[in-house]
Amino acid sequence: MLSTAEMFGTFCQCYCNIIDCTHQDVSPKIREQCKDLLLSDEQLREVMAKLLEAIKKGLGKNTHKDATVKCWTTYVQDLPNGKERGKFLALDLGGTNFRVLVIHLDESHFDMQSKIYAIPEDIMTGSGTKLFDHIAECMANFMSENDMKNERLPLGFTFSFPLEQIGLTKGILKTWTKGFSCSGVVGGDVVKMLEDAIRRRGDIEIEVCGILNDTTGTLMSCAWKNQNCRVGVIVGTGCNACYTEKVENVELYSGDKSKPLMVVNTEWGAFGEKGELDFMLTEFDKEMDQASINPGKQIFEKMISGMYMGELVRLILLKLTKDNILFGGKPSEALLTKWRFKTKYVSEIESEKKGVHTACRTVLQKLSLTHASDQDCINIRYVCECVSRRAAHLVSAGVATLLNRMNIPSVTVGVDGSVYRFHPFFHDLMMEKIAQLVNKNLKCSLMLSEDGSGREDASVAAVSAVFAYHLNVAYGCV
Ligand code: GLC
């Protein structure tokens, strides 16, 4: 493992080759407009201090109710040891798609079949019963396509929304995030809702063996391969982290305290809901928040995650156009339309070599902005860099907060999510910034959660299968 100084040195060499750190070619007016997106280490340390306070409040029995960072108990107290084997099902719900998998765990690798199903917008915002009926139907189809209709298999249910867990197989949804708003689910037990939907069909038999957040899944899947893994982070549609906390600090957990650790799902995406981040919010953050379906909520997440990154860039580009410093002052219908600038465009634009504008022009074509000049392309790339870099720095501040709190000399952080996977420099940016923010005696590395099959689309879901089997072994729940 590299020391902090080594990590930083390696980073500087490779990163500055890719990005012109001086940005001399960017128009001064553009730099001026973006300056509030550049966060100093001092500001990041302020974020860390406030986040730590929020975490402590979330863990405390008397302070939890008012805490923004809820630090939910996951009931996961044992991490996989890499010896788990077997066959089981996994279900992953947390974004615009959901996935069903059947998985065989073997000597340190996965063998699996999986299928991705869309969740149409009317189901995301319709009734809860419709949502769970849709999921149960897809599961039944999946089982019959894979000749498993007569088998009774354990299921790990990755449900990536804020859950108050009452046990390993009972979780009350506290609020929807990431664009979901299905009625009749908040306040209810989502495991029961899934089981009820399966029972209503009557054609498949499934036993939900555990429910978990995607961050916990990432932590467990990485721990299956790397025993140093103590933190799980997602930077995808949403952003969140879990970590292992001393069980005596998890005041809301009243069960058996003989095992020393508990995985805590921080739900740090909600950080900032009590104004903790107001000191660094830009006019663009405020505008986007107001236009979202949950104004005032998930502020930290809105500054970081893939659901919002493209929209932030769009709002900045629009302002620059209105100020007549981009596109000759002429916007297009698409640029004026909410959510039309996709987060994947940010990765595409930043992935190409400096000075080449092919990817940028392809994006601009999709947005009917073909009148853009080469200088516009340089400026657009800079805006993307400012937004993605700020996101990476904020996640790093979050990770460094957890590492400092755990104070373990060497920790591996399992990371997953589309932004982390597809943005060309996100990993490097995080490595650099964590090294600068973490206490000097601590070492850390970032590990991408992998399913071993080389199929990126299935990895997040695969981890819940590890979880299902692990719990089967650890607790004999099936
Ligand atoms: C949102 C959810 C959280 C999840 C994260 C990443 O923040 O509330 O549960 O872990 O997105 O998917």
Coordinates of C-alpha atoms and ligand atoms in Angstrom, one line a residue:
M1 CA 0.0 0.0 0.0
L2 CA 1.3 3.5 -0.8
S3 CA 1.9 6.1 1.8
T4 CA 0.1 9.4 1.7
A5 CA 3.1 11.1 0.2
E6 CA 3.6 8.4 -2.4
M7 CA -0.1 8.5 -3.3
F8 CA 0.0 12.2 -3.7
G9 CA 3.2 12.2 -5.7
T10 CA 1.9 9.5 -8.1
F11 CA -1.3 11.4 -8.5
C12 CA 0.4 14.8 -9.3
Q13 CA 2.5 13.2 -12.0
C14 CA -0.4 11.5 -13.9
Y15 CA -3.2 14.0 -13.2
C16 CA -1.4 17.1 -14.3
N17 CA -0.5 15.3 -17.6
I18 CA -4.1 14.9 -18.3
I19 CA -5.5 18.2 -17.1
D20 CA -3.9 21.6 -17.7
C21 CA -3.9 22.7 -14.1
T22 CA -3.4 26.4 -15.0
H23 CA -6.5 26.6 -17.3
Q24 CA -4.8 29.6 -19.0
D25 CA -6.9 29.0 -22.2
V26 CA -10.2 29.4 -20.3
S27 CA -11.9 32.9 -20.7
P28 CA -11.3 35.0 -17.6
K29 CA -15.0 35.8 -17.3
I30 CA -15.8 32.1 -17.2
R31 CA -13.2 31.5 -14.5
E32 CA -14.7 34.4 -12.5
Q33 CA -18.2 32.9 -12.7
C34 CA -17.0 29.5 -11.6
K35 CA -14.7 30.6 -8.8
D36 CA -17.2 29.6 -6.0
L37 CA -17.1 26.0 -7.2
L38 CA -13.4 25.7 -6.4
L39 CA -13.2 24.6 -2.7
S40 CA -10.2 25.3 -0.6
D41 CA -8.8 22.8 1.9
E42 CA -10.0 25.2 4.6
Q43 CA -13.6 25.0 3.3
L44 CA -13.3 21.2 3.0
R45 CA -12.0 20.9 6.6
E46 CA -15.0 23.0 7.7
V47 CA -17.3 20.5 5.9
M48 CA -15.5 17.7 7.7
A49 CA -15.9 19.2 11.1
K50 CA -19.6 19.8 10.5
L51 CA -20.1 16.4 9.0
L52 CA -18.5 14.8 12.1
E53 CA -20.8 16.7 14.3
A54 CA -23.8 15.6 12.2
I55 CA -22.6 11.9 12.4
K56 CA -22.3 12.1 16.2
K57 CA -25.8 13.5 16.4
G58 CA -27.2 10.8 14.2
L59 CA -25.6 8.1 16.4
G60 CA -26.8 9.6 19.7
K61 CA -30.1 8.4 21.2
N62 CA -31.1 11.9 22.3
T63 CA -29.9 13.8 19.3
H64 CA -30.9 11.4 16.5
K65 CA -34.3 12.8 16.0
D66 CA -32.9 16.2 15.0
A67 CA -29.9 14.9 13.1
T68 CA -29.5 15.5 9.4
V69 CA -27.1 12.5 9.0
K70 CA -29.2 9.7 10.4
C71 CA -26.5 7.0 10.8
W72 CA -29.0 4.1 10.6
T73 CA -28.2 0.8 12.2
T74 CA -27.8 -1.9 9.5
Y75 CA -27.7 -4.9 11.9
V76 CA -24.7 -6.1 9.9
Q77 CA -22.0 -7.0 12.4
D78 CA -19.9 -9.5 10.6
L79 CA -18.1 -8.8 7.3
P80 CA -17.6 -11.6 4.8
N81 CA -14.5 -13.7 5.2
G82 CA -14.2 -14.7 1.5
K83 CA -15.2 -18.3 2.3
E84 CA -18.9 -18.0 1.6
R85 CA -20.2 -20.3 -1.1
G86 CA -23.5 -21.2 -2.6
K87 CA -26.5 -20.2 -4.8
F88 CA -28.9 -17.4 -4.1
L89 CA -30.9 -14.5 -5.5
A90 CA -30.4 -10.8 -5.4
L91 CA -32.6 -7.9 -6.2
D92 CA -31.2 -4.4 -6.5
L93 CA -33.6 -1.4 -6.4
G94 CA -32.2 2.1 -6.2
G95 CA -32.2 3.9 -9.5
T96 CA -34.1 4.1 -12.7
N97 CA -33.5 0.4 -13.4
F98 CA -33.6 -2.5 -11.1
R99 CA -31.8 -5.8 -11.4
V100 CA -32.5 -9.4 -10.6
L101 CA -29.6 -11.9 -10.3
V102 CA -29.0 -15.5 -9.5
I103 CA -25.5 -16.1 -8.3
H104 CA -23.1 -18.9 -7.5
L105 CA -20.3 -18.0 -5.2
D106 CA -17.2 -20.1 -5.7
E107 CA -13.5 -19.9 -4.8
S108 CA -13.2 -16.1 -4.8
H109 CA -15.3 -15.5 -7.9
F110 CA -18.9 -15.0 -8.9
D111 CA -20.8 -16.9 -11.6
M112 CA -24.1 -15.3 -12.3
Q113 CA -27.0 -14.6 -14.6
S114 CA -28.6 -11.2 -14.3
K115 CA -31.2 -9.1 -16.0
I116 CA -31.9 -5.4 -15.9
Y117 CA -35.5 -4.2 -15.9
A118 CA -36.6 -0.6 -16.5
I119 CA -38.8 1.2 -14.0
P120 CA -41.1 3.4 -16.1
E121 CA -41.6 6.9 -14.8
D122 CA -45.3 6.3 -14.1
I123 CA -44.2 3.4 -11.8
M124 CA -41.5 5.5 -10.0
T125 CA -44.1 8.1 -9.2
G126 CA -47.2 5.9 -9.0
S127 CA -48.5 3.8 -6.1
G128 CA -46.3 1.5 -4.0
T129 CA -48.5 -1.5 -4.7
K130 CA -47.8 -1.0 -8.4
L131 CA -44.1 -0.7 -7.9
F132 CA -43.8 -3.9 -5.8
D133 CA -46.2 -5.8 -8.2
H134 CA -44.0 -4.8 -11.1
I135 CA -40.9 -6.0 -9.2
A136 CA -42.5 -9.3 -8.3
E137 CA -43.6 -9.9 -11.9
C138 CA -40.1 -9.3 -13.2
M139 CA -38.7 -11.7 -10.6
A140 CA -41.2 -14.4 -11.6
N141 CA -40.2 -13.9 -15.3
F142 CA -36.6 -14.1 -14.4
M143 CA -37.0 -17.3 -12.4
S144 CA -38.9 -19.0 -15.2
E145 CA -36.4 -17.9 -17.8
N146 CA -33.6 -19.4 -15.7
D147 CA -35.6 -22.6 -14.8
M148 CA -35.8 -21.8 -11.1
K149 CA -39.5 -21.5 -10.6
N150 CA -39.6 -24.5 -8.4
E151 CA -36.6 -23.7 -6.3
R152 CA -36.8 -21.9 -3.0
L153 CA -33.8 -19.6 -2.8
P154 CA -32.6 -17.0 -0.3
L155 CA -32.8 -13.4 -1.5
G156 CA -30.6 -10.4 -0.7
F157 CA -32.6 -7.2 -1.3
T158 CA -30.6 -4.1 -2.0
F159 CA -32.9 -1.2 -1.4
S160 CA -31.0 2.0 -1.7
F161 CA -33.1 4.6 0.1
P162 CA -33.1 5.8 3.7
L163 CA -34.4 2.9 5.8
E164 CA -34.8 2.6 9.5
Q165 CA -34.0 -1.0 10.0
I166 CA -35.7 -2.9 12.8
G167 CA -33.7 -6.0 12.1
L168 CA -32.0 -7.7 9.2
T169 CA -35.3 -8.3 7.3
K170 CA -37.4 -5.4 8.4
G171 CA -36.9 -1.8 7.1
I172 CA -39.1 1.2 7.3
L173 CA -38.8 3.7 4.5
K174 CA -38.2 7.1 6.0
T175 CA -38.3 9.1 2.8
W176 CA -37.8 8.6 -1.0
T177 CA -34.8 10.1 -2.7
K178 CA -33.5 10.2 -6.3
G179 CA -36.7 11.0 -8.0
F180 CA -38.9 8.3 -6.6
S181 CA -42.2 9.2 -4.9
C182 CA -44.4 6.1 -4.9
S183 CA -47.3 6.6 -2.6
G184 CA -48.1 4.5 0.5
V185 CA -44.5 3.3 1.1
V186 CA -43.0 5.9 3.4
G187 CA -43.5 4.7 7.0
G188 CA -44.0 1.1 5.9
D189 CA -41.9 -2.1 5.9
V190 CA -40.6 -2.6 2.4
V191 CA -39.6 -6.2 2.9
K192 CA -43.2 -7.0 3.8
M193 CA -44.4 -5.0 0.8
L194 CA -42.2 -7.1 -1.5
E195 CA -43.2 -10.4 0.2
D196 CA -46.9 -9.4 -0.1
A197 CA -46.5 -8.7 -3.8
I198 CA -44.8 -12.1 -4.3
R199 CA -47.6 -13.8 -2.3
R200 CA -50.3 -12.0 -4.4
R201 CA -48.9 -13.7 -7.5
G202 CA -48.6 -17.1 -5.8
D203 CA -46.3 -18.5 -8.5
I204 CA -42.8 -18.1 -6.9
E205 CA -41.3 -18.9 -3.5
I206 CA -38.7 -16.5 -2.2
E207 CA -37.4 -15.8 1.3
V208 CA -36.0 -12.4 1.9
C209 CA -32.9 -13.1 3.9
G210 CA -31.7 -9.6 4.4
I211 CA -32.3 -6.0 3.3
L212 CA -29.4 -3.7 2.8
N213 CA -28.3 -0.4 1.4
D214 CA -26.1 -0.3 -1.7
T215 CA -23.3 1.2 0.4
T216 CA -23.4 -1.8 2.7
G217 CA -23.5 -4.1 -0.3
T218 CA -20.4 -2.4 -1.7
L219 CA -18.6 -2.7 1.7
M220 CA -19.5 -6.4 2.0
S221 CA -18.5 -7.3 -1.5
C222 CA -15.2 -5.5 -1.2
A223 CA -14.6 -7.1 2.2
W224 CA -15.2 -10.5 0.7
K225 CA -12.0 -10.0 -1.3
N226 CA -10.1 -7.5 1.0
Q227 CA -10.3 -7.9 4.7
N228 CA -9.1 -4.3 5.2
C229 CA -12.3 -2.9 3.8
R230 CA -14.2 -0.8 6.4
V231 CA -16.1 1.8 4.3
G232 CA -18.5 1.5 1.4
V233 CA -19.2 4.6 -0.8
I234 CA -21.6 5.1 -3.7
V235 CA -21.2 8.0 -6.1
G236 CA -23.9 7.2 -8.7
T237 CA -27.4 8.5 -9.1
G238 CA -27.2 9.3 -5.4
C239 CA -24.3 9.6 -3.0
N240 CA -23.9 7.9 0.4
A241 CA -21.5 6.0 2.6
C242 CA -21.5 3.4 5.3
Y243 CA -18.7 2.5 7.7
T244 CA -18.0 0.2 10.7
E245 CA -18.6 2.0 14.0
K246 CA -17.9 0.7 17.5
V247 CA -21.1 -0.9 18.6
E248 CA -21.2 1.0 21.9
N249 CA -21.4 4.3 20.0
V250 CA -24.5 3.1 18.0
E251 CA -26.9 4.2 20.8
L252 CA -30.0 3.4 18.8
Y253 CA -29.1 -0.3 18.7
S254 CA -30.4 -2.0 21.8
G255 CA -29.6 -5.6 20.8
D256 CA -26.7 -7.8 21.7
K257 CA -23.5 -5.7 22.2
S258 CA -21.1 -8.6 22.5
K259 CA -19.9 -8.1 18.9
P260 CA -17.6 -5.1 18.7
L261 CA -18.7 -3.5 15.4
M262 CA -21.8 -2.4 13.6
V263 CA -22.0 -1.2 10.0
V264 CA -23.7 2.2 10.0
N265 CA -25.5 3.6 7.0
T266 CA -24.8 7.3 7.3
E267 CA -27.3 8.6 4.6
W268 CA -24.9 11.5 4.4
G269 CA -26.7 12.7 1.2
A270 CA -29.1 14.6 3.6
F271 CA -26.2 16.5 5.1
G272 CA -26.8 20.3 4.7
E273 CA -30.6 20.1 5.3
K274 CA -30.1 22.3 8.4
G275 CA -28.0 24.9 6.6
E276 CA -24.6 23.3 7.4
L277 CA -23.5 23.8 3.8
D278 CA -25.0 27.2 3.2
F279 CA -21.6 28.8 3.4
M280 CA -20.5 27.2 0.2
L281 CA -23.7 26.9 -1.9
T282 CA -23.6 28.7 -5.2
E283 CA -26.6 30.4 -6.9
F284 CA -26.7 27.3 -9.2
D285 CA -27.0 24.9 -6.3
K286 CA -29.9 26.9 -4.9
E287 CA -31.6 27.1 -8.2
M288 CA -31.3 23.4 -8.8
D289 CA -32.5 22.6 -5.3
Q290 CA -35.6 24.8 -5.8
A291 CA -36.4 23.1 -9.1
S292 CA -36.1 19.6 -7.7
I293 CA -38.9 17.4 -6.5
N294 CA -37.5 17.7 -2.9
P295 CA -36.4 21.3 -2.3
G296 CA -34.3 21.7 0.9
K297 CA -33.6 17.9 1.0
Q298 CA -30.4 15.9 0.2
I299 CA -28.2 19.0 -0.2
F300 CA -24.8 17.2 0.0
E301 CA -26.1 14.6 -2.5
K302 CA -27.2 17.4 -4.9
M303 CA -23.7 18.9 -4.9
I304 CA -22.2 15.5 -5.8
S305 CA -24.2 12.8 -7.4
G306 CA -25.0 11.8 -11.0
M307 CA -28.7 12.7 -10.7
Y308 CA -27.8 16.4 -10.4
M309 CA -24.3 16.9 -11.9
G310 CA -25.4 17.4 -15.5
E311 CA -28.2 19.7 -14.4
L312 CA -25.8 21.9 -12.5
V313 CA -23.6 22.2 -15.6
R314 CA -26.6 23.1 -17.6
L315 CA -27.6 25.9 -15.2
I316 CA -24.1 27.3 -15.3
L317 CA -23.9 27.2 -19.1
L318 CA -27.3 28.8 -19.4
K319 CA -26.2 31.7 -17.1
L320 CA -23.0 32.2 -19.1
T321 CA -25.0 32.3 -22.3
K322 CA -27.4 34.8 -20.8
D323 CA -24.4 36.9 -19.8
N324 CA -23.3 36.7 -23.4
I325 CA -20.0 34.9 -22.6
L326 CA -21.0 31.6 -24.2
F327 CA -22.5 30.6 -27.6
G328 CA -22.6 34.2 -28.7
G329 CA -25.4 34.8 -26.2
K330 CA -27.7 32.4 -28.1
P331 CA -29.1 29.4 -26.1
S332 CA -31.0 26.5 -27.8
E333 CA -34.4 25.1 -26.7
A334 CA -32.5 22.1 -25.3
L335 CA -30.2 24.2 -23.2
L336 CA -33.3 25.9 -21.8
T337 CA -34.8 22.6 -20.9
K338 CA -34.4 21.1 -17.4
W339 CA -32.4 17.9 -17.0
R340 CA -31.4 17.9 -20.7
F341 CA -27.7 18.0 -20.0
K342 CA -26.9 14.4 -18.9
T343 CA -24.2 13.7 -16.3
K344 CA -22.6 11.2 -18.8
Y345 CA -21.9 14.2 -21.0
V346 CA -19.6 15.5 -18.3
S347 CA -17.6 12.3 -18.4
E348 CA -17.6 12.2 -22.2
I349 CA -16.3 15.8 -22.5
E350 CA -13.6 15.4 -19.8
S351 CA -12.5 12.0 -21.3
E352 CA -11.1 13.5 -24.5
K353 CA -7.7 14.9 -24.9
K354 CA -7.3 18.6 -24.2
G355 CA -7.6 20.6 -27.3
V356 CA -9.7 18.0 -29.1
H357 CA -13.4 18.8 -29.2
T358 CA -15.0 15.9 -30.9
A359 CA -16.9 14.5 -27.9
C360 CA -17.8 18.0 -26.9
R361 CA -19.2 18.8 -30.4
T362 CA -21.2 15.5 -30.4
V363 CA -22.8 16.6 -27.1
L364 CA -23.4 20.1 -28.4
Q365 CA -25.1 18.6 -31.5
K366 CA -27.5 16.7 -29.2
L367 CA -28.3 20.0 -27.6
S368 CA -28.7 21.9 -30.9
L369 CA -25.8 24.1 -30.0
T370 CA -23.8 23.7 -33.3
H371 CA -23.0 27.4 -33.4
A372 CA -20.5 26.9 -30.5
S373 CA -16.9 28.1 -31.2
D374 CA -13.8 26.3 -30.2
Q375 CA -13.4 28.7 -27.3
D376 CA -16.9 27.7 -26.2
C377 CA -15.7 24.1 -26.1
I378 CA -12.7 25.0 -24.0
N379 CA -15.0 26.9 -21.6
I380 CA -17.6 24.1 -21.4
R381 CA -14.9 21.6 -20.5
Y382 CA -13.8 24.0 -17.7
V383 CA -17.3 24.2 -16.3
C384 CA -17.6 20.4 -16.3
E385 CA -14.2 20.1 -14.6
C386 CA -15.2 22.6 -11.9
V387 CA -18.4 20.8 -11.1
S388 CA -17.0 17.2 -11.2
R389 CA -13.9 18.3 -9.2
R390 CA -16.0 19.9 -6.5
A391 CA -18.1 16.7 -6.3
A392 CA -14.9 14.5 -5.9
H393 CA -13.5 16.9 -3.3
L394 CA -16.7 16.8 -1.3
V395 CA -16.9 13.0 -1.3
S396 CA -13.2 13.0 -0.3
A397 CA -14.0 15.2 2.7
G398 CA -16.7 12.8 3.6
V399 CA -14.4 9.7 3.3
A400 CA -11.6 11.5 5.2
T401 CA -14.1 12.3 8.0
L402 CA -15.0 8.6 8.4
L403 CA -11.3 7.5 8.2
N404 CA -10.3 10.0 10.9
R405 CA -13.2 8.9 13.1
M406 CA -12.3 5.2 12.7
N407 CA -8.6 5.9 13.2
I408 CA -7.5 2.5 11.9
P409 CA -4.0 2.7 10.4
S410 CA -4.8 1.1 7.1
V411 CA -8.3 1.0 5.5
T412 CA -9.6 0.0 2.1
V413 CA -12.7 2.0 0.9
G414 CA -15.0 0.1 -1.4
V415 CA -16.5 2.5 -4.0
D416 CA -19.0 2.1 -6.7
G417 CA -21.5 4.0 -8.8
S418 CA -21.7 5.4 -12.3
V419 CA -20.0 8.7 -11.6
Y420 CA -17.0 7.0 -9.9
R421 CA -16.8 4.4 -12.6
F422 CA -17.2 6.5 -15.7
H423 CA -15.7 9.9 -14.9
P424 CA -12.1 9.8 -16.1
F425 CA -10.5 11.5 -13.1
F426 CA -12.9 10.9 -10.2
H427 CA -10.8 8.2 -8.6
D428 CA -7.5 10.2 -9.0
L429 CA -9.2 13.3 -7.6
M430 CA -10.4 11.4 -4.6
M431 CA -7.0 9.8 -4.0
E432 CA -5.3 13.1 -4.0
K433 CA -7.8 14.9 -1.8
I434 CA -8.3 12.2 0.8
A435 CA -4.5 12.0 1.2
Q436 CA -4.5 15.8 1.9
L437 CA -7.4 15.7 4.3
V438 CA -6.8 12.5 6.3
N439 CA -4.8 12.4 9.5
K440 CA -1.1 11.8 8.6
N441 CA -0.8 8.5 10.5
L442 CA -3.6 6.8 8.4
K443 CA -3.3 5.0 5.0
C444 CA -6.1 4.3 2.7
S445 CA -6.8 2.9 -0.7
L446 CA -9.9 2.9 -2.9
M447 CA -11.2 -0.3 -4.3
L448 CA -13.8 -0.5 -7.1
S449 CA -16.5 -3.0 -6.2
E450 CA -16.3 -5.7 -8.9
D451 CA -18.4 -8.8 -9.6
G452 CA -15.6 -10.7 -11.1
S453 CA -17.5 -11.3 -14.3
G454 CA -16.3 -8.2 -16.1
R455 CA -19.8 -7.1 -16.6
E456 CA -20.0 -3.7 -15.0
D457 CA -23.8 -3.4 -15.1
A458 CA -24.3 -6.2 -12.7
S459 CA -21.7 -5.5 -10.0
V460 CA -23.8 -3.4 -7.6
A461 CA -26.5 -6.0 -7.6
A462 CA -24.1 -8.8 -7.2
V463 CA -23.0 -7.6 -3.8
S464 CA -26.4 -8.1 -2.3
A465 CA -26.1 -11.7 -3.2
V466 CA -22.8 -11.9 -1.3
F467 CA -24.8 -10.4 1.6
A468 CA -27.6 -12.9 1.3
Y469 CA -25.3 -15.8 1.4
H470 CA -23.1 -14.3 4.1
L471 CA -26.1 -13.8 6.3
N472 CA -27.2 -17.3 5.6
V473 CA -23.9 -18.5 6.9
A474 CA -23.5 -16.0 9.8
Y475 CA -27.0 -16.1 11.2
G476 CA -28.6 -19.2 9.7
C477 CA -31.6 -17.3 8.6
V478 CA -32.7 -19.7 5.9
Ligands
GLC1 C1 -29.5 8.0 -1.9 C2 -30.2 7.0 -1.0 C3 -29.1 6.2 -0.3 C4 -28.3 5.5 -1.3 C5 -27.6 6.5 -2.2 C6 -26.8 5.9 -3.3 O1 -28.7 8.9 -1.2 O2 -30.9 7.8 0.0 O3 -29.8 5.2 0.5 O4 -27.3 4.7 -0.7 O5 -28.6 7.3 -2.8 O6 -27.5 5.1 -4.2

